[in-house]
Short mmCIF file of C-alpha atoms in Angstrom, two decimals:
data_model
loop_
_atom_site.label_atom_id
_atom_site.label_comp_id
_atom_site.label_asym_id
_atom_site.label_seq_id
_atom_site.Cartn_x
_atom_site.Cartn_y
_atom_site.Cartn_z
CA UNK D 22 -55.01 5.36 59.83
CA UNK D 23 -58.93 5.80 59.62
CA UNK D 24 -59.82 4.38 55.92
CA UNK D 25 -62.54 6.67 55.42
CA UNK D 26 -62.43 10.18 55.25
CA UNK D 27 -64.92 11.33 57.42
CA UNK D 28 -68.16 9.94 58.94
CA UNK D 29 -70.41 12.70 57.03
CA UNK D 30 -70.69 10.96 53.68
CA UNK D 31 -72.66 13.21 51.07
CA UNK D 32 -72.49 11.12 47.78
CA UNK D 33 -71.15 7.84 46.58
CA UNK D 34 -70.81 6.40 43.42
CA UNK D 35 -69.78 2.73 42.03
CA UNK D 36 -67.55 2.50 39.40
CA UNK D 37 -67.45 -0.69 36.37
CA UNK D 38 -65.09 -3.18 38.12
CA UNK D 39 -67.38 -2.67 41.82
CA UNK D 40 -65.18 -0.11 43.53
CA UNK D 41 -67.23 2.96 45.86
CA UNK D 42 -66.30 6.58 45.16
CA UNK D 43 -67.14 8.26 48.87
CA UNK D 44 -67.77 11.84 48.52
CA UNK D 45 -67.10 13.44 52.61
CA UNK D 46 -66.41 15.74 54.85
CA UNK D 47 -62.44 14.95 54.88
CA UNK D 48 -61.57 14.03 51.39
CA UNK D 49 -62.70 11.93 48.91
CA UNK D 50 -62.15 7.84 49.80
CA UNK D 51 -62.26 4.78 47.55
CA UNK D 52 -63.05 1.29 48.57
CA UNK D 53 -62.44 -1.58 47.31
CA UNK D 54 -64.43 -4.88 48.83
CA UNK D 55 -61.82 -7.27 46.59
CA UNK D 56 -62.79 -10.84 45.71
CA UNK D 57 -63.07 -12.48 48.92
CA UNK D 58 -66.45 -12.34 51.48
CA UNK D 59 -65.11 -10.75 54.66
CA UNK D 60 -62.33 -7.98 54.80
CA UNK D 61 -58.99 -9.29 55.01
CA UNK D 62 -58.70 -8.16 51.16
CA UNK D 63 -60.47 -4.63 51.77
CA UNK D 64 -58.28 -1.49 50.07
CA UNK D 65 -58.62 1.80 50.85
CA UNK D 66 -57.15 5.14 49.98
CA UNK D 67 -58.63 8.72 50.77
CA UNK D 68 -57.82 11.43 48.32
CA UNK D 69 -57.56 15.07 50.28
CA UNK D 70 -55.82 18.69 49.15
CA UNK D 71 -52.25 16.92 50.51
CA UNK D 72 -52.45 14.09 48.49
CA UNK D 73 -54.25 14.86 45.20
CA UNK D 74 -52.85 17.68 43.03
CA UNK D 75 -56.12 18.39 41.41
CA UNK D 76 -58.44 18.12 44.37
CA UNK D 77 -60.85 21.45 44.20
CA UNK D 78 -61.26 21.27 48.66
CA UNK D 79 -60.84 18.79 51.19
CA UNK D 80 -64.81 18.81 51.65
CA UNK D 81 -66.49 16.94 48.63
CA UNK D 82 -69.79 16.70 48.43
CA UNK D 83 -70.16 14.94 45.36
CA UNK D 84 -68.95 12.39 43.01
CA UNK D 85 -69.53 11.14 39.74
CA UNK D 86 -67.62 7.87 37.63
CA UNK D 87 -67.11 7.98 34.08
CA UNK D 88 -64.74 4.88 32.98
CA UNK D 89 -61.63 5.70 34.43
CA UNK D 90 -62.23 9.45 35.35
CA UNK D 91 -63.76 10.67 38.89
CA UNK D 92 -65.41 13.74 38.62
CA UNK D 93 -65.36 15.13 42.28
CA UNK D 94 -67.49 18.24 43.24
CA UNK D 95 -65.80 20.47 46.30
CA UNK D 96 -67.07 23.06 48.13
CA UNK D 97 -65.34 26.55 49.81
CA UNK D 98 -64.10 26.45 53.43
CA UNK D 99 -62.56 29.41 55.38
CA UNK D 100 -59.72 29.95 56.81
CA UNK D 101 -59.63 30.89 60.30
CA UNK D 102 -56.94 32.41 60.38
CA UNK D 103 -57.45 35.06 57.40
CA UNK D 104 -61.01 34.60 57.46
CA UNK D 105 -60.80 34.30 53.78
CA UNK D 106 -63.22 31.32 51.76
CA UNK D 107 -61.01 29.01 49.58
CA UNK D 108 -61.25 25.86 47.43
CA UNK D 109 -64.15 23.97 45.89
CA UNK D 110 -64.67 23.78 42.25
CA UNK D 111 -64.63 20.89 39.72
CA UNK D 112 -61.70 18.07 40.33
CA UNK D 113 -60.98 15.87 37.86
CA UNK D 114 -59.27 12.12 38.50
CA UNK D 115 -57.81 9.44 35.88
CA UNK D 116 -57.15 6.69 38.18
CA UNK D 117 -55.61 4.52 35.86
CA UNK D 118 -58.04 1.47 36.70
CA UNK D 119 -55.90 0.73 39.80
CA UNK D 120 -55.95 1.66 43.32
CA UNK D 121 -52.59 2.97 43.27
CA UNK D 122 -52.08 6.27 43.61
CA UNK D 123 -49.04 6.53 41.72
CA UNK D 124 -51.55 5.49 38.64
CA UNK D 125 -53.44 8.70 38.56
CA UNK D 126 -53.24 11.65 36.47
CA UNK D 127 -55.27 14.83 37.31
CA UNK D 128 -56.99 17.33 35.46
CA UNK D 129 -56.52 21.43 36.76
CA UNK D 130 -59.16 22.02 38.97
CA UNK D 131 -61.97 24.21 37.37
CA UNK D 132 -63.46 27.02 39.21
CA UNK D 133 -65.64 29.54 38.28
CA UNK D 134 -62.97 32.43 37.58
CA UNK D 135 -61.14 29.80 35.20
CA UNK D 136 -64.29 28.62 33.04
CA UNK D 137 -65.50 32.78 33.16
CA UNK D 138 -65.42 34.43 29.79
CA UNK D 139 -65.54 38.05 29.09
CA UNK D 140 -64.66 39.92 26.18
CA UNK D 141 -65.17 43.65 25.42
CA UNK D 142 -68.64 44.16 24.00
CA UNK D 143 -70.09 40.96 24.62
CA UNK D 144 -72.28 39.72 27.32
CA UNK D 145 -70.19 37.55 29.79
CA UNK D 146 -70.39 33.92 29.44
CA UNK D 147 -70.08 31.52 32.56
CA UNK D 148 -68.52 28.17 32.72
CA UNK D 149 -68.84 26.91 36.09
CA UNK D 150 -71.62 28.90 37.99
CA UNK D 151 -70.59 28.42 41.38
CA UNK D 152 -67.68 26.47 43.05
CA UNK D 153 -69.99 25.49 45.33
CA UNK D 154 -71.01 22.44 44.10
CA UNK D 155 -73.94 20.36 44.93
CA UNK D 156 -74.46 17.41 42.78
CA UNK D 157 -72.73 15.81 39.36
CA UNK D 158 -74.16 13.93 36.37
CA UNK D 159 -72.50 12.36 33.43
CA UNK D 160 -74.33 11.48 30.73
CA UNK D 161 -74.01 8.18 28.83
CA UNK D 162 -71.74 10.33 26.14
CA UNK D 163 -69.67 11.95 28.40
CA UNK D 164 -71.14 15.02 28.74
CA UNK D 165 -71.09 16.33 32.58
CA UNK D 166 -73.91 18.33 34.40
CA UNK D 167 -73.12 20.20 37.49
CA UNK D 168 -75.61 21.29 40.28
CA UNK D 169 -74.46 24.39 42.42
CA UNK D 170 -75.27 26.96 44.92
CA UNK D 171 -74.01 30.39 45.26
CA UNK D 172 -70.34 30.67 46.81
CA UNK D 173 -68.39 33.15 48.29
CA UNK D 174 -66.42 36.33 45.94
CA UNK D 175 -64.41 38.78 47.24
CA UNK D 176 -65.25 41.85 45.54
CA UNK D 177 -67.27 45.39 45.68
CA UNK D 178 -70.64 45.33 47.34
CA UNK D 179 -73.70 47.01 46.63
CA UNK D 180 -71.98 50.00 47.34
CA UNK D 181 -69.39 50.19 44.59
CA UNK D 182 -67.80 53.33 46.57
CA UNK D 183 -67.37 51.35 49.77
CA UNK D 184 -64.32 48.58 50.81
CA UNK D 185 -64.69 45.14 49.28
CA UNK D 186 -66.19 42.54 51.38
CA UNK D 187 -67.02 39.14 50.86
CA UNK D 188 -70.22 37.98 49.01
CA UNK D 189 -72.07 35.50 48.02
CA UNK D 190 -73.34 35.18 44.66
CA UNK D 191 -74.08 32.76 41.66
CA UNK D 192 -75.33 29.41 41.34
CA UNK D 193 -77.60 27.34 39.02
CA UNK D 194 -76.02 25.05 36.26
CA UNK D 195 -73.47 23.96 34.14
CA UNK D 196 -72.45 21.57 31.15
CA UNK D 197 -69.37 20.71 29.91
CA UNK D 198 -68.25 18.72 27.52
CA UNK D 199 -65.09 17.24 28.27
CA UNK D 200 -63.99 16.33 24.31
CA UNK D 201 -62.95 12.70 25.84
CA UNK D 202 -60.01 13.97 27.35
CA UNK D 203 -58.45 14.88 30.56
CA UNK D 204 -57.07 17.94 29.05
CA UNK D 205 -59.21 20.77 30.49
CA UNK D 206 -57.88 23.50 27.81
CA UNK D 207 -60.25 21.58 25.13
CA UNK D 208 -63.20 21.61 27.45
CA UNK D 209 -66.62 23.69 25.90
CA UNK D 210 -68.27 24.93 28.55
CA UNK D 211 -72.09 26.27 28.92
CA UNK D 212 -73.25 28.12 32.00
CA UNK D 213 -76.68 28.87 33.22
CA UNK D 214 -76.26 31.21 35.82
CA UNK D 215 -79.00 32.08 37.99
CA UNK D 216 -77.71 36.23 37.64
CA UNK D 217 -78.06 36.02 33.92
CA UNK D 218 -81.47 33.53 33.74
CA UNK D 219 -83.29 34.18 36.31
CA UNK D 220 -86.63 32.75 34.67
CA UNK D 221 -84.87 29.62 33.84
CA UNK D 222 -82.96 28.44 36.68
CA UNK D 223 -82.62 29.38 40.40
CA UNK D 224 -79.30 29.72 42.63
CA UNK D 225 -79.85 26.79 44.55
CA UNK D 226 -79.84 23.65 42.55
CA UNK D 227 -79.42 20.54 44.62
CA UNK D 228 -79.78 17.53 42.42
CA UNK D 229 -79.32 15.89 39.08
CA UNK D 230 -81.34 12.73 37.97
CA UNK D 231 -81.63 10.18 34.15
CA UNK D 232 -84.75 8.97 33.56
CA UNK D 233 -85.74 5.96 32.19
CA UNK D 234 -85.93 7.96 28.84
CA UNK D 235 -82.75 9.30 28.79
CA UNK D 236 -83.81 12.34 30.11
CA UNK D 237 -82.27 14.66 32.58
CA UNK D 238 -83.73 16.39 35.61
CA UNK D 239 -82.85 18.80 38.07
CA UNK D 240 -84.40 19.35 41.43
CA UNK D 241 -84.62 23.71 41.18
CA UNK D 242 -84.33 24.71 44.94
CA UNK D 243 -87.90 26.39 45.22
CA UNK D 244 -89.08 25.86 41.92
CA UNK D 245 -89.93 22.18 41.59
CA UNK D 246 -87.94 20.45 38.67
CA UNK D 247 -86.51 21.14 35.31
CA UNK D 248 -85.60 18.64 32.46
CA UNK D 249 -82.76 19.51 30.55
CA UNK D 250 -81.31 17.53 26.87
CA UNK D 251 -78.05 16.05 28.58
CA UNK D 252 -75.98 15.85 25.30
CA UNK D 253 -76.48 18.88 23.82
CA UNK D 254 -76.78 21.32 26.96
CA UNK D 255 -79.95 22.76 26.67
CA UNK D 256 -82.60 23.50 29.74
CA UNK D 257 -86.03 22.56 28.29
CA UNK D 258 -87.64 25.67 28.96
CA UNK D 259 -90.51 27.04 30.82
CA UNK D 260 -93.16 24.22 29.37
CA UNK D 261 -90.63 21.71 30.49
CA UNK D 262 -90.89 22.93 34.45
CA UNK D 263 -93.27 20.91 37.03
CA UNK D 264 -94.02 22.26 40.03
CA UNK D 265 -97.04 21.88 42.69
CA UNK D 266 -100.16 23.71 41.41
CA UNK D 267 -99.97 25.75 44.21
CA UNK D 268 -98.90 26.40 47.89
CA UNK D 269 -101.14 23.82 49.48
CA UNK D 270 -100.97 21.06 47.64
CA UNK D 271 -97.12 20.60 47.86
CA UNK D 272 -93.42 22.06 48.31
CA UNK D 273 -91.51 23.83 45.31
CA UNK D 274 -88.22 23.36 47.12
CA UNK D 275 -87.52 19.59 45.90
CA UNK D 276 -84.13 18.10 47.41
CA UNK D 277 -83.35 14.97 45.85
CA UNK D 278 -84.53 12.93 42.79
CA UNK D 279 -84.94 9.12 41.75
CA UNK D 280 -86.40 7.14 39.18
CA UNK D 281 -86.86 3.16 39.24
CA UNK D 282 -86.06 0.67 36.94
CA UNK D 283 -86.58 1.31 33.21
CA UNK D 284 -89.55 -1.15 33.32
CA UNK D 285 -91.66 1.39 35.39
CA UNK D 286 -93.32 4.66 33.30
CA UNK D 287 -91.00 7.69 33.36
CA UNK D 288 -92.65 11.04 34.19
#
């Protein structure tokens, strides 16, 4: 049996007692190096839809530790044989602090038609903006920040006389605070959907970042980056947007972030 779960590896993440979270194409895979120097100690164990109850796809493409709870980022995939797009969402792990499976507990999977809220006469409120889902950040409260992209909804088209079709829509991003549980059914969740701000936040957000302030950032796919309070949920607003000064003198479309150590001046 391979250890790993694929050779495309998107994200990784280390949690408190050394272990690497491997976000990839065929599951999500733990390793642990053990105590000793070379490998004869090595564990492994690869996490995919067969295996883990609350695992949102078999594709992950990103991965987040929190203590004992793996937040795992899926994306959709379609079937060839109905042609229809399925998984991806939010997955949430309790591992227990072991390696053994047996350990873990698991959260429902959150998707964007779970987290959606609409109520007659009020404007809809989105959880998760997208279960397409690009990047994860957990603050040092708790709180979680997710990055996504639009996905694919069956539903009408721009033609609301016509046959349904498949679309894709949404994107942008989401908070949630998790109340310190694993129970989903007390999470609060906060949506900024690229539909419903369009000023504020594009469909195609591709990373999360802390600075050394405490400070979080997102890399808005064509519009340079965003800071955003990552306790309390709230985007800092146009003033809080950099981008290039204009078309020449840089690229808008920013795909990653990083910040050194705390010693070096924050932006």
């Amino acid at each position: 049996q391979t250890p790993i779960g694929g050779n495309t590896v998107f994200a990784m993440a280390r949690d408190a007692v050394g272990r690497l979270w491997l976000a990839t194409e065929g599951g999500l895979t733990v390793f642990d190096p053990g105590s000793s120097p070379d490998d004869t100690d090595d564990g492994w164990f690869t996490y995919d839809t067969a295996n883990g109850l609350g695992m949102p796809s078999d594709e992950v493409r990103s991965v987040a530790v929190d203590g004992d709870t793996v937040w795992i980022g899926g994306v959709q995939r379609r079937d060839s044989a109905t042609g229809d797009w399925v998984g991806g969402g939010l997955g949430r792990l309790d591992h227990g602090g072991t390696l053994d499976p047996r350990d873990d507990r698991w959260a429902p999977v959150s998707t964007f038609e779970s987290t959606y809220r609409e109520e007659p006469g009020l404007a809809p409120e989105p959880g998760l903006v997208s279960d397409t889902i690009n990047d994860i950040l957990v603050s040092p409260q708790g709180k979680v920040w997710v990055a996504a992209s639009p996905h694919w909804r069956f539903g009408s088209g721009a033609d609301p006389t016509g046959p349904d079709e498949w679309q894709r829509q949404h994107g942008g991003l989401s908070f949630v605070d998790p109340r310190g549980t694993l129970d989903s059914s007390d999470d609060v969740w906060t949506g900024f959907s690229c539909e419903l701000l369009e000023l504020a936040v594009t469909c195609n957000v591709r990373r999360l970042a802390l600075d050394p302030r405490g400070r979080g950032w997102a890399a808005d796919g064509g519009r340079g980056v965003i800071h955003f309070d990552p306790e309390l949920g709230q985007l800092g607003g146009a003033q809080a947007r950099f981008m290039p000064p204009s078309e020449t003198e840089g690229d808008a479309f920013v795909l990653d972030l990083a910040f050194g150590p705390t010693a070096e001046p924050a932006l």
